[in-house]
Short mmCIF file of C-alpha atoms in Angstrom, two decimals:
data_model
loop_
_atom_site.label_atom_id
_atom_site.label_comp_id
_atom_site.label_asym_id
_atom_site.label_seq_id
_atom_site.Cartn_x
_atom_site.Cartn_y
_atom_site.Cartn_z
CA MET A 1 -90.48 105.03 8.36
CA THR A 2 -89.65 102.63 5.52
CA ASP A 3 -91.01 103.58 2.19
CA LYS A 4 -93.45 101.28 1.19
CA ARG A 5 -92.15 100.80 -2.86
CA THR A 6 -88.57 100.60 -1.26
CA PHE A 7 -89.54 98.14 1.08
CA TRP A 8 -91.47 95.76 -1.50
CA GLU A 9 -89.23 96.02 -4.70
CA ALA A 10 -86.40 94.99 -2.24
CA GLU A 11 -88.61 92.14 -1.66
CA GLU A 12 -89.60 91.07 -4.81
CA ILE A 13 -85.27 91.28 -5.55
CA ASN A 14 -85.05 88.65 -2.53
CA LEU A 15 -88.31 86.54 -4.20
CA GLU A 16 -86.18 86.88 -8.05
CA GLU A 17 -82.98 85.81 -6.71
CA ARG A 18 -84.26 82.82 -5.09
CA ARG A 19 -86.43 82.07 -8.32
CA GLN A 20 -83.59 82.65 -10.09
CA GLU A 21 -81.07 79.69 -7.54
CA ALA A 22 -84.24 77.24 -8.41
CA ILE A 23 -83.63 77.12 -12.01
CA TRP A 24 -79.87 77.12 -12.36
CA PRO A 25 -79.14 74.22 -10.24
CA GLY A 26 -74.97 73.54 -10.97
CA GLY A 27 -74.77 76.58 -12.61
CA GLN A 28 -73.16 76.92 -16.36
CA LYS A 29 -70.98 73.97 -15.70
CA ALA A 30 -74.15 71.32 -14.97
CA VAL A 31 -75.89 72.67 -18.30
CA ASP A 32 -72.87 72.24 -20.23
CA THR A 33 -72.49 68.70 -19.05
CA LEU A 34 -76.08 68.10 -20.94
CA ALA A 35 -75.09 69.63 -23.80
CA LYS A 36 -72.01 66.96 -24.12
CA ARG A 37 -75.17 64.55 -23.87
CA GLY A 38 -77.26 65.73 -26.54
CA LYS A 39 -79.30 67.87 -24.02
CA ARG A 40 -80.57 70.84 -23.24
CA PRO A 41 -82.29 72.66 -19.77
CA VAL A 42 -86.04 71.49 -19.41
CA ARG A 43 -87.23 75.14 -19.34
CA ASP A 44 -85.90 75.80 -22.80
CA LEU A 45 -87.42 72.36 -24.27
CA ILE A 46 -90.41 73.59 -22.67
CA ARG A 47 -90.15 77.01 -24.25
CA ASP A 48 -89.75 75.06 -27.76
CA LEU A 49 -93.19 72.50 -27.00
CA THR A 50 -95.27 76.05 -26.36
CA ASP A 51 -96.87 77.90 -28.49
CA PRO A 52 -94.50 80.99 -29.89
CA GLY A 53 -95.10 84.04 -27.92
CA THR A 54 -97.09 82.98 -25.19
CA PRO A 55 -96.20 82.71 -21.40
CA PHE A 56 -95.27 79.56 -19.60
CA PHE A 57 -97.16 80.23 -16.61
CA GLU A 58 -93.91 77.87 -13.92
CA LEU A 59 -95.71 76.75 -10.62
CA SER A 60 -94.20 76.57 -7.54
CA THR A 61 -90.35 76.79 -8.98
CA ILE A 62 -89.18 78.03 -5.14
CA ALA A 63 -90.09 74.87 -4.05
CA GLY A 64 -87.65 72.23 -2.18
CA PHE A 65 -85.72 74.89 -0.77
CA GLY A 66 -84.85 73.97 2.74
CA MET A 67 -85.93 70.44 3.19
CA ASN A 68 -83.20 68.91 4.96
CA TYR A 69 -83.71 65.43 3.46
CA PRO A 70 -80.82 63.23 4.59
CA ASP A 71 -77.30 64.22 2.77
CA VAL A 72 -79.56 66.55 1.12
CA GLU A 73 -80.03 70.57 2.34
CA ASP A 74 -81.68 72.01 -0.68
CA VAL A 75 -83.75 70.06 -3.87
CA HIS A 76 -83.78 72.85 -6.45
CA CYS A 77 -87.45 73.53 -7.45
CA GLY A 78 -88.63 70.38 -5.91
CA GLY A 79 -86.22 68.39 -8.99
CA ILE A 80 -89.22 68.99 -11.37
CA VAL A 81 -90.58 71.95 -13.63
CA THR A 82 -94.38 72.25 -13.61
CA GLY A 83 -96.02 74.53 -15.55
CA ILE A 84 -98.92 75.97 -17.60
CA GLY A 85 -98.91 76.62 -21.26
CA LYS A 86 -100.37 76.83 -24.56
CA ILE A 87 -99.95 73.97 -27.61
CA HIS A 88 -101.41 75.19 -30.52
CA GLY A 89 -104.05 77.51 -28.47
CA ASN A 90 -104.98 74.32 -25.81
CA TRP A 91 -103.89 75.21 -21.69
CA THR A 92 -101.79 72.03 -21.23
CA MET A 93 -99.35 70.74 -18.14
CA ILE A 94 -96.36 70.29 -18.86
CA MET A 95 -94.13 68.50 -15.94
CA ALA A 96 -90.66 67.89 -16.73
CA ASN A 97 -87.80 66.59 -14.73
CA ASP A 98 -84.69 67.89 -14.08
CA SER A 99 -81.94 65.95 -14.13
CA ARG A 100 -79.82 68.39 -12.93
CA VAL A 101 -81.05 67.59 -9.72
CA LYS A 102 -79.89 64.51 -8.26
CA ALA A 103 -80.35 62.78 -12.05
CA GLY A 104 -83.99 64.08 -11.48
CA SER A 105 -84.71 61.88 -8.55
CA TYR A 106 -87.62 61.91 -6.89
CA PHE A 107 -87.77 62.91 -3.02
CA PRO A 108 -91.42 63.77 -0.99
CA ILE A 109 -90.98 67.44 -2.27
CA THR A 110 -91.20 66.10 -6.01
CA LEU A 111 -93.78 64.06 -5.45
CA LYS A 112 -95.37 66.72 -3.78
CA LYS A 113 -95.12 68.88 -6.87
CA HIS A 114 -95.56 65.99 -9.34
CA MET A 115 -99.39 65.44 -8.10
CA ARG A 116 -99.89 68.71 -7.17
CA ALA A 117 -99.69 69.46 -11.46
CA GLN A 118 -101.59 66.61 -11.59
CA ALA A 119 -104.12 67.11 -9.65
CA ILE A 120 -104.47 70.60 -11.23
CA ALA A 121 -104.59 69.47 -14.31
CA GLU A 122 -107.13 66.90 -13.93
CA GLN A 123 -109.86 69.21 -11.84
CA ASN A 124 -109.82 71.94 -14.61
CA GLY A 125 -108.90 69.79 -17.44
CA LEU A 126 -106.10 69.88 -18.82
CA ASN A 127 -103.89 67.76 -21.72
CA CYS A 128 -100.23 66.80 -19.94
CA VAL A 129 -96.86 66.71 -21.30
CA TYR A 130 -94.19 65.20 -19.25
CA ILE A 131 -90.98 65.03 -20.17
CA ALA A 132 -89.34 62.42 -18.50
CA ASP A 133 -85.79 61.98 -17.32
CA SER A 134 -85.78 60.34 -13.91
CA GLY A 135 -83.49 57.83 -11.76
CA GLY A 136 -86.62 56.81 -10.23
CA VAL A 137 -87.36 57.31 -6.13
CA PHE A 138 -84.46 58.94 -4.57
CA LEU A 139 -83.74 55.48 -2.39
CA PRO A 140 -82.64 56.63 0.54
CA MET A 141 -86.04 57.36 1.06
CA GLN A 142 -87.60 54.37 0.12
CA ALA A 143 -89.96 54.74 2.77
CA ASP A 144 -91.20 58.30 2.51
CA VAL A 145 -91.59 58.04 -1.12
CA PHE A 146 -92.62 54.40 -2.37
CA PRO A 147 -95.32 52.85 -0.59
CA ASP A 148 -97.92 55.11 0.22
CA ASP A 149 -100.81 56.40 -1.46
CA GLN A 150 -100.09 60.16 -2.95
CA HIS A 151 -96.63 58.30 -2.70
CA PHE A 152 -94.44 57.17 -6.39
CA GLY A 153 -97.32 55.12 -7.64
CA SER A 154 -99.72 57.88 -7.56
CA ILE A 155 -98.46 59.06 -10.29
CA PHE A 156 -99.52 56.54 -13.03
CA TYR A 157 -102.92 56.39 -10.83
CA ASN A 158 -103.44 59.72 -12.05
CA MET A 159 -102.11 59.35 -15.68
CA ALA A 160 -104.82 55.98 -16.02
CA ARG A 161 -107.32 58.14 -14.89
CA MET A 162 -107.00 61.12 -16.54
CA SER A 163 -106.62 59.14 -19.91
CA ALA A 164 -110.01 57.65 -19.28
CA GLN A 165 -111.15 60.44 -19.26
CA GLY A 166 -110.07 61.94 -22.53
CA LEU A 167 -107.35 64.46 -21.40
CA ARG A 168 -104.52 63.19 -23.82
CA GLN A 169 -101.23 62.21 -21.56
CA VAL A 170 -98.32 62.80 -23.34
CA THR A 171 -94.15 61.21 -22.65
CA ILE A 172 -91.64 62.76 -24.03
CA SER A 173 -88.45 60.74 -22.81
CA THR A 174 -85.39 62.59 -22.82
CA GLY A 175 -82.78 60.30 -20.79
CA GLY A 176 -83.28 57.26 -17.92
CA ASN A 177 -86.37 56.39 -16.83
CA THR A 178 -85.97 52.89 -14.65
CA ALA A 179 -88.04 51.02 -12.34
CA GLY A 180 -91.33 52.96 -11.51
CA GLY A 181 -89.66 56.11 -13.59
CA ALA A 182 -90.19 53.60 -16.85
CA TYR A 183 -94.04 53.43 -16.32
CA ILE A 184 -94.08 57.71 -16.83
CA VAL A 185 -93.48 56.07 -21.12
CA PHE A 186 -95.02 53.89 -20.80
CA MET A 187 -98.69 54.65 -19.23
CA ALA A 188 -98.68 57.44 -21.80
CA CYS A 189 -101.00 57.72 -24.46
CA GLU A 190 -98.42 57.92 -26.89
CA SER A 191 -94.82 58.09 -26.13
CA ILE A 192 -91.35 59.84 -27.38
CA MET A 193 -88.41 58.28 -27.59
CA ILE A 194 -84.86 59.87 -28.57
CA ASN A 195 -82.20 56.78 -30.52
CA ARG A 196 -79.15 56.79 -28.41
CA GLN A 197 -80.64 59.08 -25.48
CA SER A 198 -83.49 56.83 -24.08
CA PHE A 199 -83.64 54.15 -21.95
CA SER A 200 -86.84 52.69 -20.35
CA PHE A 201 -86.70 49.62 -17.93
CA LEU A 202 -88.10 47.83 -14.65
CA GLY A 203 -84.67 47.38 -13.59
CA GLY A 204 -81.60 48.73 -14.80
CA PRO A 205 -78.10 46.46 -15.77
CA PRO A 206 -76.75 46.30 -12.44
CA LEU A 207 -80.21 45.19 -11.03
CA VAL A 208 -80.72 42.93 -14.08
CA LYS A 209 -77.38 41.00 -13.89
CA MET A 210 -77.69 40.84 -10.17
CA ALA A 211 -81.00 39.29 -10.33
CA THR A 212 -80.47 37.17 -13.15
CA GLY A 213 -76.94 36.78 -14.40
CA GLU A 214 -77.45 38.26 -17.77
CA GLU A 215 -75.53 41.03 -19.12
CA ILE A 216 -76.76 43.58 -21.01
CA SER A 217 -75.98 47.24 -21.73
CA ALA A 218 -78.80 50.03 -21.58
CA GLU A 219 -78.93 50.10 -25.45
CA ASP A 220 -79.78 46.90 -25.81
CA LEU A 221 -82.16 46.25 -22.77
CA GLY A 222 -84.49 49.17 -23.20
CA GLY A 223 -83.55 52.04 -25.53
CA ALA A 224 -85.42 54.13 -27.78
CA LYS A 225 -85.35 51.02 -30.62
CA VAL A 226 -86.03 48.49 -28.30
CA HIS A 227 -89.47 49.99 -27.08
CA THR A 228 -90.65 51.80 -30.70
CA GLU A 229 -89.17 48.49 -32.87
CA ILE A 230 -89.69 45.64 -30.67
CA SER A 231 -91.49 45.65 -27.93
CA GLY A 232 -93.98 48.41 -28.78
CA GLY A 233 -93.53 50.13 -25.29
CA ALA A 234 -93.12 53.98 -26.51
CA ASP A 235 -94.84 54.41 -30.08
CA HIS A 236 -91.86 57.58 -31.58
CA LEU A 237 -88.98 57.26 -32.12
CA CYS A 238 -86.74 60.80 -32.58
CA LYS A 239 -83.60 61.30 -33.42
CA ASP A 240 -82.77 63.87 -31.49
CA GLN A 241 -84.11 66.51 -28.49
CA ALA A 242 -85.45 69.72 -31.54
CA ASP A 243 -87.47 66.29 -33.29
CA ALA A 244 -89.26 64.63 -30.21
CA ILE A 245 -90.84 68.32 -29.57
CA GLN A 246 -91.98 69.00 -33.07
CA ARG A 247 -93.41 65.23 -32.75
CA ALA A 248 -95.15 65.99 -29.46
CA ARG A 249 -96.69 69.41 -30.92
CA GLN A 250 -97.55 67.39 -33.77
CA LEU A 251 -99.40 64.67 -31.75
CA LEU A 252 -101.40 67.76 -29.87
CA SER A 253 -102.25 69.72 -33.34
CA LEU A 254 -105.26 68.10 -34.12
CA THR A 255 -106.55 68.01 -30.35
CA LYS A 256 -110.38 69.48 -30.12
CA PRO A 257 -109.89 73.47 -28.94
CA GLN A 258 -111.02 74.65 -25.87
CA THR A 259 -113.72 76.12 -24.97
CA ILE A 260 -114.01 78.62 -22.34
CA HIS A 261 -117.52 78.40 -20.33
CA LEU A 262 -118.01 81.74 -19.40
CA HIS A 263 -119.40 85.24 -20.54
CA ARG A 264 -115.92 87.30 -21.01
CA TYR A 265 -116.19 90.99 -21.13
CA GLU A 266 -112.88 93.37 -23.12
CA SER A 267 -110.04 93.63 -20.73
CA ARG A 268 -110.09 97.08 -19.38
CA GLU A 269 -106.48 97.87 -17.47
CA PRO A 270 -107.45 99.66 -13.68
CA ASP A 271 -106.72 103.05 -12.54
CA PRO A 272 -104.53 103.20 -10.91
CA SER A 273 -103.00 100.87 -12.29
CA SER A 274 -101.94 97.08 -10.72
CA ASP A 275 -98.23 99.14 -9.72
CA SER A 276 -100.32 101.52 -7.25
CA LEU A 277 -100.21 98.15 -4.69
CA TYR A 278 -96.58 98.62 -4.28
CA ASP A 279 -97.47 102.02 -2.72
CA VAL A 280 -100.46 100.47 -0.94
CA LEU A 281 -100.04 98.01 0.97
CA PRO A 282 -98.40 98.29 4.56
CA VAL A 283 -94.60 96.89 5.26
CA SER A 284 -95.59 94.96 8.18
CA PRO A 285 -98.15 92.42 7.47
CA TYR A 286 -99.29 92.92 10.81
CA ILE A 287 -100.37 96.52 9.89
CA GLY A 288 -104.48 96.58 8.82
CA ILE A 289 -104.84 97.67 5.35
CA ASP A 290 -107.74 99.39 2.67
CA GLY A 291 -109.02 96.14 0.85
CA ARG A 292 -110.89 98.63 -1.39
CA LYS A 293 -107.50 99.80 -2.66
CA VAL A 294 -106.20 96.33 -3.08
CA LEU A 295 -109.41 95.49 -4.80
CA LYS A 296 -109.45 98.83 -7.24
CA ALA A 297 -105.24 97.68 -7.76
CA LEU A 298 -106.80 94.15 -9.61
CA ALA A 299 -109.74 95.53 -11.22
CA ASP A 300 -110.63 96.17 -14.77
CA GLU A 301 -110.65 100.06 -14.62
CA SER A 302 -110.34 99.57 -10.82
CA GLU A 303 -114.74 99.42 -10.84
CA PHE A 304 -115.43 97.21 -7.51
CA ILE A 305 -119.54 96.21 -7.39
CA GLU A 306 -119.83 96.68 -3.95
CA HIS A 307 -122.37 94.34 -2.16
CA LYS A 308 -123.62 94.79 1.29
CA LYS A 309 -121.95 98.25 2.09
CA ASP A 310 -123.67 99.17 4.45
CA PHE A 311 -124.53 96.23 6.33
CA SER A 312 -122.77 96.42 10.24
CA PRO A 313 -120.79 99.46 10.12
CA GLY A 314 -117.50 98.67 11.31
CA ARG A 315 -116.96 95.00 12.23
CA GLY A 316 -119.41 94.44 8.99
CA SER A 317 -116.86 96.29 7.12
CA ASN A 318 -114.07 93.78 7.70
CA ILE A 319 -114.65 92.40 5.16
CA LEU A 320 -116.03 93.49 1.68
CA VAL A 321 -117.52 91.04 -1.01
CA GLY A 322 -118.91 91.87 -4.74
CA LYS A 323 -117.48 91.34 -8.23
CA ILE A 324 -115.06 92.76 -9.90
CA ARG A 325 -113.15 92.00 -13.89
CA ILE A 326 -110.00 90.91 -14.27
CA LYS A 327 -108.60 90.96 -17.70
CA GLY A 328 -112.37 90.78 -18.86
CA ILE A 329 -113.27 87.94 -16.37
CA PRO A 330 -116.17 88.58 -13.90
CA VAL A 331 -114.98 87.44 -11.01
CA GLY A 332 -116.99 87.18 -7.06
CA VAL A 333 -114.60 88.80 -4.12
CA VAL A 334 -114.15 88.21 -0.65
CA ALA A 335 -111.60 90.32 0.60
CA SER A 336 -109.98 91.20 3.34
CA ASN A 337 -109.98 94.38 4.87
CA ALA A 338 -108.71 96.32 7.89
CA SER A 339 -107.40 94.59 10.60
CA GLY A 340 -109.44 91.38 8.68
CA ILE A 341 -110.92 90.27 12.19
CA ILE A 342 -113.57 88.30 11.17
CA PHE A 343 -116.63 89.11 13.38
CA HIS A 344 -119.90 87.42 13.39
CA GLU A 345 -121.32 90.08 11.33
CA CYS A 346 -118.32 89.32 8.66
CA ALA A 347 -118.88 85.59 8.37
CA LYS A 348 -122.99 86.19 8.25
CA LYS A 349 -121.92 87.91 4.99
CA THR A 350 -119.41 86.09 3.48
CA ALA A 351 -121.45 82.89 3.90
CA GLU A 352 -124.85 84.22 1.76
CA TRP A 353 -122.50 86.28 -0.60
CA VAL A 354 -120.76 83.00 -1.68
CA VAL A 355 -124.06 81.21 -1.89
CA ARG A 356 -125.17 84.12 -3.75
CA CYS A 357 -121.91 83.76 -6.23
CA SER A 358 -122.78 79.84 -6.23
CA TYR A 359 -125.99 80.39 -7.98
CA GLU A 360 -125.06 82.75 -10.08
CA LYS A 361 -122.04 80.01 -10.85
CA ILE A 362 -119.57 82.93 -11.05
CA PRO A 363 -116.12 81.85 -9.81
CA LEU A 364 -114.70 83.50 -6.14
CA LEU A 365 -111.71 85.04 -5.69
CA PHE A 366 -110.53 85.42 -1.41
CA ILE A 367 -107.97 87.66 -0.64
CA GLN A 368 -106.96 87.02 2.37
CA SER A 369 -105.11 89.12 5.19
CA SER A 370 -106.80 87.94 8.33
CA PRO A 371 -105.31 86.75 11.94
CA GLY A 372 -108.07 85.05 12.26
CA TYR A 373 -111.98 84.86 14.01
CA MET A 374 -113.23 86.93 16.75
CA ILE A 375 -112.72 85.90 20.08
CA GLY A 376 -114.05 86.46 23.45
CA SER A 377 -117.81 85.68 25.32
CA GLU A 378 -119.30 88.51 23.14
CA SER A 379 -118.15 87.57 20.49
CA GLU A 380 -119.05 83.79 21.14
CA HIS A 381 -122.64 84.62 22.51
CA ALA A 382 -123.11 86.94 19.54
CA GLY A 383 -122.96 83.45 17.13
CA ILE A 384 -119.13 83.49 15.93
CA GLY A 385 -118.87 79.71 15.86
CA LYS A 386 -121.83 78.78 14.29
CA TYR A 387 -121.68 81.88 11.72
CA GLY A 388 -117.87 80.99 11.35
CA ALA A 389 -119.03 77.51 10.39
CA ASP A 390 -121.56 78.64 7.57
CA MET A 391 -118.67 79.88 6.57
CA VAL A 392 -116.83 77.50 6.47
CA ARG A 393 -119.43 75.43 4.82
CA ALA A 394 -120.63 77.36 2.09
CA VAL A 395 -116.63 77.57 0.77
CA SER A 396 -116.64 73.69 1.24
CA CYS A 397 -119.56 73.14 -1.14
CA ALA A 398 -119.32 75.96 -3.51
CA GLN A 399 -119.28 74.08 -6.73
CA VAL A 400 -117.96 77.47 -8.49
CA PRO A 401 -113.95 77.55 -9.30
CA ARG A 402 -112.00 79.42 -6.20
CA ILE A 403 -109.02 81.31 -5.99
CA GLN A 404 -107.10 81.97 -2.85
CA LEU A 405 -104.60 84.73 -2.92
CA VAL A 406 -102.95 86.01 0.13
CA ILE A 407 -101.94 89.63 0.99
CA GLY A 408 -101.48 89.33 4.77
CA PRO A 409 -101.79 86.99 7.64
CA ASP A 410 -103.14 84.30 7.22
CA ASN A 411 -103.87 82.89 10.71
CA GLY A 412 -105.91 80.31 12.66
CA ALA A 413 -109.47 79.31 11.38
CA ALA A 414 -109.00 82.66 8.85
CA ASN A 415 -107.11 80.67 6.77
CA TYR A 416 -110.01 77.80 6.71
CA GLY A 417 -112.89 80.52 6.14
CA MET A 418 -110.57 82.16 3.13
CA CYS A 419 -110.57 79.09 1.55
CA GLY A 420 -106.99 77.81 2.36
CA ARG A 421 -104.96 75.16 1.05
CA ALA A 422 -107.20 72.87 2.96
CA TYR A 423 -110.70 73.65 0.85
CA ARG A 424 -109.34 72.50 -2.22
CA PRO A 425 -108.99 76.14 -3.64
CA ARG A 426 -108.73 76.07 -8.22
CA PHE A 427 -104.91 77.51 -7.38
CA LEU A 428 -103.42 79.41 -4.29
CA PHE A 429 -101.15 81.99 -4.73
CA SER A 430 -98.97 84.14 -2.16
CA THR A 431 -97.24 87.55 -2.33
CA MET A 432 -93.82 88.31 -0.09
CA ARG A 433 -96.17 89.82 2.06
CA ALA A 434 -98.35 86.64 2.97
CA ARG A 435 -97.76 84.88 6.48
CA THR A 436 -99.24 81.40 6.74
CA GLY A 437 -99.53 79.52 9.89
CA VAL A 438 -102.04 78.93 12.61
CA MET A 439 -101.06 81.95 14.59
CA SER A 440 -98.38 84.96 15.03
CA GLY A 441 -95.06 84.54 16.39
CA LYS A 442 -95.62 87.11 19.21
CA SER A 443 -99.38 85.74 19.92
CA ALA A 444 -97.74 81.91 19.85
CA GLY A 445 -94.52 82.86 21.87
CA GLY A 446 -96.80 84.72 24.78
CA VAL A 447 -99.26 81.75 24.89
CA LEU A 448 -95.98 79.39 25.39
CA LEU A 449 -94.84 81.27 27.88
CA SER A 450 -97.75 82.05 30.04
CA ILE A 451 -97.96 77.62 29.84
CA GLU A 452 -93.69 77.63 30.74
CA GLU A 453 -94.55 80.27 33.35
CA ALA A 454 -96.97 78.14 35.12
CA LYS A 455 -95.39 74.52 35.52
CA ARG A 456 -92.28 76.16 36.07
CA LYS A 457 -94.11 78.26 39.29
CA ALA A 458 -95.56 74.99 40.16
CA LEU A 459 -91.85 73.16 40.69
CA GLY A 460 -90.90 76.06 42.53
CA SER A 461 -88.52 77.36 39.89
CA PRO A 462 -89.93 80.70 38.53
CA MET A 463 -88.23 81.94 35.22
CA SER A 464 -86.34 85.02 35.21
CA PRO A 465 -86.72 88.25 33.50
CA GLU A 466 -83.74 87.31 31.26
CA GLU A 467 -85.11 83.62 31.23
CA ILE A 468 -88.25 85.16 29.69
CA ASN A 469 -87.03 87.10 26.69
CA GLU A 470 -85.29 84.53 25.70
CA PHE A 471 -88.04 81.74 25.38
CA GLN A 472 -90.22 84.58 24.20
CA GLN A 473 -87.85 85.65 21.36
CA LYS A 474 -86.71 82.13 20.60
CA LEU A 475 -90.53 81.16 19.98
CA ILE A 476 -91.08 84.31 18.11
CA ASP A 477 -88.37 83.42 15.54
CA LYS A 478 -89.31 80.08 15.13
CA TYR A 479 -92.96 81.12 14.10
CA GLU A 480 -91.63 83.84 12.15
CA GLY A 481 -89.67 81.44 9.69
CA GLU A 482 -92.68 78.94 9.45
CA LEU A 483 -94.80 81.67 8.71
CA HIS A 484 -92.41 83.22 5.95
CA PRO A 485 -93.77 82.89 2.34
CA PHE A 486 -90.07 81.38 1.36
CA PHE A 487 -90.54 78.73 3.99
CA CYS A 488 -94.22 77.99 3.02
CA SER A 489 -93.47 78.08 -0.79
CA SER A 490 -91.01 75.79 -0.26
CA ARG A 491 -93.39 72.73 1.25
CA LEU A 492 -95.57 73.77 -1.85
CA LEU A 493 -98.14 75.39 0.62
CA ASN A 494 -98.85 77.28 -2.31
CA ASP A 495 -99.32 77.51 -6.04
CA GLY A 496 -96.58 80.12 -7.06
CA LEU A 497 -94.80 83.03 -4.82
CA LEU A 498 -96.15 86.13 -7.06
CA LYS A 499 -94.91 89.49 -7.61
CA PHE A 500 -96.91 92.25 -6.81
CA SER A 501 -96.81 93.12 -11.14
CA GLU A 502 -97.50 89.37 -12.18
CA LEU A 503 -100.83 89.15 -9.87
CA ARG A 504 -103.86 89.92 -12.10
CA ASP A 505 -102.11 88.16 -14.94
CA TRP A 506 -101.69 84.88 -12.90
CA LEU A 507 -105.37 85.51 -11.95
CA ALA A 508 -106.54 85.62 -15.04
CA MET A 509 -105.08 82.48 -16.04
CA ALA A 510 -106.52 80.98 -13.13
CA PHE A 511 -109.44 81.95 -14.11
CA GLU A 512 -110.12 81.43 -17.49
CA ILE A 513 -108.63 77.72 -17.19
CA SER A 514 -110.85 76.96 -14.12
CA HIS A 515 -113.59 77.70 -16.85
CA ILE A 516 -112.48 74.74 -19.20
CA ARG A 517 -115.30 72.19 -17.71
CA PRO A 518 -118.84 73.89 -17.33
CA VAL A 519 -119.48 74.68 -14.16
CA GLY A 520 -121.92 72.57 -11.85
CA GLU A 521 -125.24 73.19 -9.97
CA PRO A 522 -124.94 74.37 -6.34
CA THR A 523 -125.08 72.23 -3.16
CA PHE A 524 -124.84 73.06 -0.16
CA GLY A 525 -125.01 71.53 3.50
CA ASN A 526 -126.93 72.81 6.42
CA PHE A 527 -127.24 76.43 6.92
CA ARG A 528 -128.82 78.00 9.65
CA PHE A 529 -129.18 81.83 9.07
#
């Protein structure tokens, strides 16, 4: 039997290798090329932009791998760095094009990642800083990135709406911004350009010559001096990137300090520590977990105040509900336990708890390790559909900040009831144990095999044992590949793939940010408890 700690440490080494691959596109050669142009990698700029000694929580680092776009296998990090850091003590969303990845071009995954960052900023009331250096849409895929809602134009729509809400939109142009990309400069509340390095125009020199016959240099058409001294399209002229970063910090220096609208206690470390998760979680994601041990590893002082502990012993305990503190922040939890299968008793208990936390205005953490709701005649007759719907309805309508953490199977309707992506949690984090999809590979292989066998039998050509094995294994491999956290993270089905050792820091950050805006009053739909 594989030692749990050894296994998970090896898995997280794989994760770290993928992260390093994502943040190092083109290797040292690409960094040297930037240096020749007076530029530095965007993460270096972000480090200077954020307050000294404070962390930068980079989102969706491994987005963009295995996308198989035309002539492009991987889009490292989605071609854009997004994340949350502090500037003069205020949490701020930072979005930075990485020109090392196809000149900062926008692929579908780039758009999805950029707009997910904007959605987090708008929902949680964060100012935004854009470090812009982009060639605009990836032209071979224009039909997939330009004309529709949630395509390129939605970036500027979002900037306008956030600006109207009083959320500062500051752009630092560190390179060329052409066509639609130019609006990242022009739509900002304040924009910064760098002399002889920044360019912004609706059509570059080649297009201008083709359309009008005019021959003009990039500098004379839309350089930094043109837009700061003549057109007025930009506000601040800087001599280099370091100057531009300091100017951005200066522009945000008088921003009103953020208020966190929640009561918070002194942070206490868990005992046992969060490091114990490496020994607690089974190697196979399809083996049940001890949810109480998971909560002890995450909670301050390992204290879990359980609600309805004795309700329906056995089946009702497949979900645990109650309260913990994470770095001093009180949190209501809904956590998978044992097999994680959601029986009607679990659904009833959860729906009631979500409503109760909503009225108390306490945020919710969903710790997901469930293969789904229980099926079969007994469960249907007991009301699994009705009570499952009430659970989904409560999660949908809860006005308090909700965060999902996936630590195991995340299948079927359990993805919905446990606040999956479609239920718009403020943040969604996964671990290397997560397996997100409609069902497990084994289940999918069994279901589809039965259909194929019936079809072949009806045609008078029953499947041989070899064909059965081959068919089933092919489907298992396909599903398990698509359930894997690397696959899901590359497609932005979560906001971050985290190591067990990182969970408390990330959850504390997410809950703190989720309370910059005050929590509203509870509203719920039709319940039939």
